[in-house]
PDB file of C-alpha atoms in Angstrom:
ATOM      1  CA  UNK P 261      17.855  -9.308  -7.594  1.00  0.00           C
ATOM      2  CA  UNK P 262      15.755  -9.819  -4.463  1.00  0.00           C
ATOM      3  CA  UNK P 263      12.019  -9.224  -4.584  1.00  0.00           C
ATOM      4  CA  UNK P 264       9.099  -9.354  -2.190  1.00  0.00           C
ATOM      5  CA  UNK P 265       6.982 -12.502  -1.962  1.00  0.00           C
ATOM      6  CA  UNK P 266       3.796 -13.415  -0.110  1.00  0.00           C
ATOM      7  CA  UNK P 267       2.792 -16.959   0.858  1.00  0.00           C
ATOM      8  CA  UNK P 268      -0.497 -17.758   2.563  1.00  0.00           C
ATOM      9  CA  UNK P 269      -0.931 -21.210   4.105  1.00  0.00           C
ATOM     10  CA  UNK P 270      -3.850 -23.146   5.567  1.00  0.00           C
ATOM     11  CA  UNK P 271      -3.496 -26.317   7.636  1.00  0.00           C
ATOM     12  CA  UNK P 272       0.062 -27.141   6.567  1.00  0.00           C
ATOM     13  CA  UNK P 273       2.425 -29.354   8.597  1.00  0.00           C
ATOM     14  CA  UNK P 274       4.520 -27.668  11.291  1.00  0.00           C
ATOM     15  CA  UNK P 275       7.798 -28.354   9.487  1.00  0.00           C
ATOM     16  CA  UNK P 276       6.550 -26.328   6.500  1.00  0.00           C
ATOM     17  CA  UNK P 277       5.726 -23.401   8.770  1.00  0.00           C
ATOM     18  CA  UNK P 278       9.185 -23.704  10.326  1.00  0.00           C
ATOM     19  CA  UNK P 279      10.906 -23.674   6.944  1.00  0.00           C
ATOM     20  CA  UNK P 280       8.981 -20.572   5.890  1.00  0.00           C
ATOM     21  CA  UNK P 281       9.698 -18.728   9.131  1.00  0.00           C
ATOM     22  CA  UNK P 282      13.455 -19.129   8.573  1.00  0.00           C
ATOM     23  CA  UNK P 283      13.284 -16.871   5.514  1.00  0.00           C
ATOM     24  CA  UNK P 284      10.091 -14.834   5.919  1.00  0.00           C
ATOM     25  CA  UNK P 285       8.192 -13.063   8.680  1.00  0.00           C
ATOM     26  CA  UNK P 286       4.705 -14.157   9.769  1.00  0.00           C
ATOM     27  CA  UNK P 287       2.670 -10.966  10.418  1.00  0.00           C
ATOM     28  CA  UNK P 288      -0.573 -12.974  10.758  1.00  0.00           C
ATOM     29  CA  UNK P 289      -1.152 -16.709  11.287  1.00  0.00           C
ATOM     30  CA  UNK P 290      -0.347 -18.541   8.057  1.00  0.00           C
ATOM     31  CA  UNK P 291       0.702 -15.397   6.171  1.00  0.00           C
ATOM     32  CA  UNK P 292       4.409 -15.115   5.283  1.00  0.00           C
ATOM     33  CA  UNK P 293       6.043 -12.059   3.719  1.00  0.00           C
ATOM     34  CA  UNK P 294       9.644 -11.319   2.844  1.00  0.00           C
ATOM     35  CA  UNK P 295      12.237 -10.224   0.337  1.00  0.00           C
ATOM     36  CA  UNK P 296      14.329 -13.051  -1.091  1.00  0.00           C
ATOM     37  CA  UNK P 297      16.239 -13.915  -4.244  1.00  0.00           C
ATOM     38  CA  UNK P 298      14.580 -15.780  -7.109  1.00  0.00           C
ATOM     39  CA  UNK P 299      16.481 -18.938  -6.224  1.00  0.00           C
ATOM     40  CA  UNK P 300      15.353 -18.897  -2.583  1.00  0.00           C
ATOM     41  CA  UNK P 301      11.813 -18.018  -3.697  1.00  0.00           C
ATOM     42  CA  UNK P 302      11.650 -21.019  -6.025  1.00  0.00           C
ATOM     43  CA  UNK P 303      13.161 -23.376  -3.445  1.00  0.00           C
ATOM     44  CA  UNK P 304      10.699 -22.223  -0.774  1.00  0.00           C
ATOM     45  CA  UNK P 305       7.721 -22.760  -3.065  1.00  0.00           C
ATOM     46  CA  UNK P 306       9.038 -26.158  -4.108  1.00  0.00           C
ATOM     47  CA  UNK P 307       9.312 -27.179  -0.438  1.00  0.00           C
ATOM     48  CA  UNK P 308       5.839 -25.862   0.404  1.00  0.00           C
ATOM     49  CA  UNK P 309       4.041 -27.340  -2.602  1.00  0.00           C
ATOM     50  CA  UNK P 310       5.797 -30.688  -2.170  1.00  0.00           C
ATOM     51  CA  UNK P 311       4.803 -31.103   1.491  1.00  0.00           C
ATOM     52  CA  UNK P 312       1.346 -29.534   1.550  1.00  0.00           C
ATOM     53  CA  UNK P 313      -0.423 -32.750   2.759  1.00  0.00           C
ATOM     54  CA  UNK P 314      -4.098 -31.886   3.402  1.00  0.00           C
ATOM     55  CA  UNK P 315      -3.415 -28.149   3.582  1.00  0.00           C
ATOM     56  CA  UNK P 316      -3.350 -25.442   0.955  1.00  0.00           C
ATOM     57  CA  UNK P 317      -1.075 -22.565  -0.011  1.00  0.00           C
ATOM     58  CA  UNK P 318      -1.145 -19.479  -2.239  1.00  0.00           C
ATOM     59  CA  UNK P 319       2.049 -17.831  -3.459  1.00  0.00           C
ATOM     60  CA  UNK P 320       2.495 -14.409  -5.083  1.00  0.00           C
ATOM     61  CA  UNK P 321       5.662 -12.876  -6.462  1.00  0.00           C
ATOM     62  CA  UNK P 322       6.490  -9.976  -8.801  1.00  0.00           C
ATOM     63  CA  UNK P 323       6.691 -10.707 -12.517  1.00  0.00           C
ATOM     64  CA  UNK P 324       7.191  -8.781 -15.739  1.00  0.00           C
ATOM     65  CA  UNK P 325       3.591  -9.057 -16.957  1.00  0.00           C
ATOM     66  CA  UNK P 326       0.517  -6.830 -17.230  1.00  0.00           C
ATOM     67  CA  UNK P 327      -0.579  -7.449 -13.637  1.00  0.00           C
ATOM     68  CA  UNK P 328       2.926  -7.152 -12.209  1.00  0.00           C
ATOM     69  CA  UNK P 329       2.714 -10.422 -10.261  1.00  0.00           C
ATOM     70  CA  UNK P 330       2.166 -14.182 -10.586  1.00  0.00           C
ATOM     71  CA  UNK P 331      -0.169 -16.299  -8.453  1.00  0.00           C
ATOM     72  CA  UNK P 332       0.426 -20.008  -7.797  1.00  0.00           C
ATOM     73  CA  UNK P 333      -1.587 -22.397  -5.657  1.00  0.00           C
ATOM     74  CA  UNK P 334      -1.022 -25.815  -4.109  1.00  0.00           C
ATOM     75  CA  UNK P 335      -3.381 -28.202  -2.372  1.00  0.00           C
ATOM     76  CA  UNK P 336      -7.113 -28.693  -2.676  1.00  0.00           C
ATOM     77  CA  UNK P 337      -8.886 -25.363  -2.849  1.00  0.00           C
ATOM     78  CA  UNK P 338     -12.208 -24.114  -4.103  1.00  0.00           C
ATOM     79  CA  UNK P 339     -10.420 -21.218  -5.784  1.00  0.00           C
ATOM     80  CA  UNK P 340      -8.227 -21.882  -8.804  1.00  0.00           C
ATOM     81  CA  UNK P 341      -6.108 -19.578 -10.911  1.00  0.00           C
ATOM     82  CA  UNK P 342      -7.335 -19.315 -14.489  1.00  0.00           C
ATOM     83  CA  UNK P 343      -5.495 -17.632 -17.350  1.00  0.00           C
ATOM     84  CA  UNK P 344      -7.683 -15.327 -19.447  1.00  0.00           C
ATOM     85  CA  UNK P 345      -5.709 -13.762 -22.293  1.00  0.00           C
ATOM     86  CA  UNK P 346      -2.597 -13.401 -20.145  1.00  0.00           C
ATOM     87  CA  UNK P 347      -4.387 -12.219 -16.990  1.00  0.00           C
ATOM     88  CA  UNK P 348      -4.506 -14.466 -13.972  1.00  0.00           C
ATOM     89  CA  UNK P 349      -7.995 -14.459 -12.484  1.00  0.00           C
ATOM     90  CA  UNK P 350      -9.557 -16.529  -9.718  1.00  0.00           C
ATOM     91  CA  UNK P 351     -12.189 -19.101 -10.663  1.00  0.00           C
ATOM     92  CA  UNK P 352     -14.438 -20.680  -8.043  1.00  0.00           C
ATOM     93  CA  UNK P 353     -15.207 -24.377  -8.313  1.00  0.00           C
ATOM     94  CA  UNK P 354     -18.727 -25.486  -7.418  1.00  0.00           C
ATOM     95  CA  UNK P 355     -19.212 -26.848  -3.921  1.00  0.00           C
ATOM     96  CA  UNK P 356     -19.490 -30.652  -3.761  1.00  0.00           C
TER      97      UNK P 356
END
């Protein structure tokens, strides 16, 4: 069954942006939204996270959990997803 996903990117290579725009719309720079199957969703995230280079990406999709969604990240970011008793919360790393 198809479900809505959101991918936010920062400083990713052009070919990654091109791959995302084939399946999703880009309502704001670096923000991709669309409704795709689980297989396409997983393949898109695999392509993005494997080619992130010096950029970063955040990916959200619906899930059968308390929050109703899952958050994944790729690349070097100050914000990291932390699991607290089954809830995904954002943890800030100290600045270098």
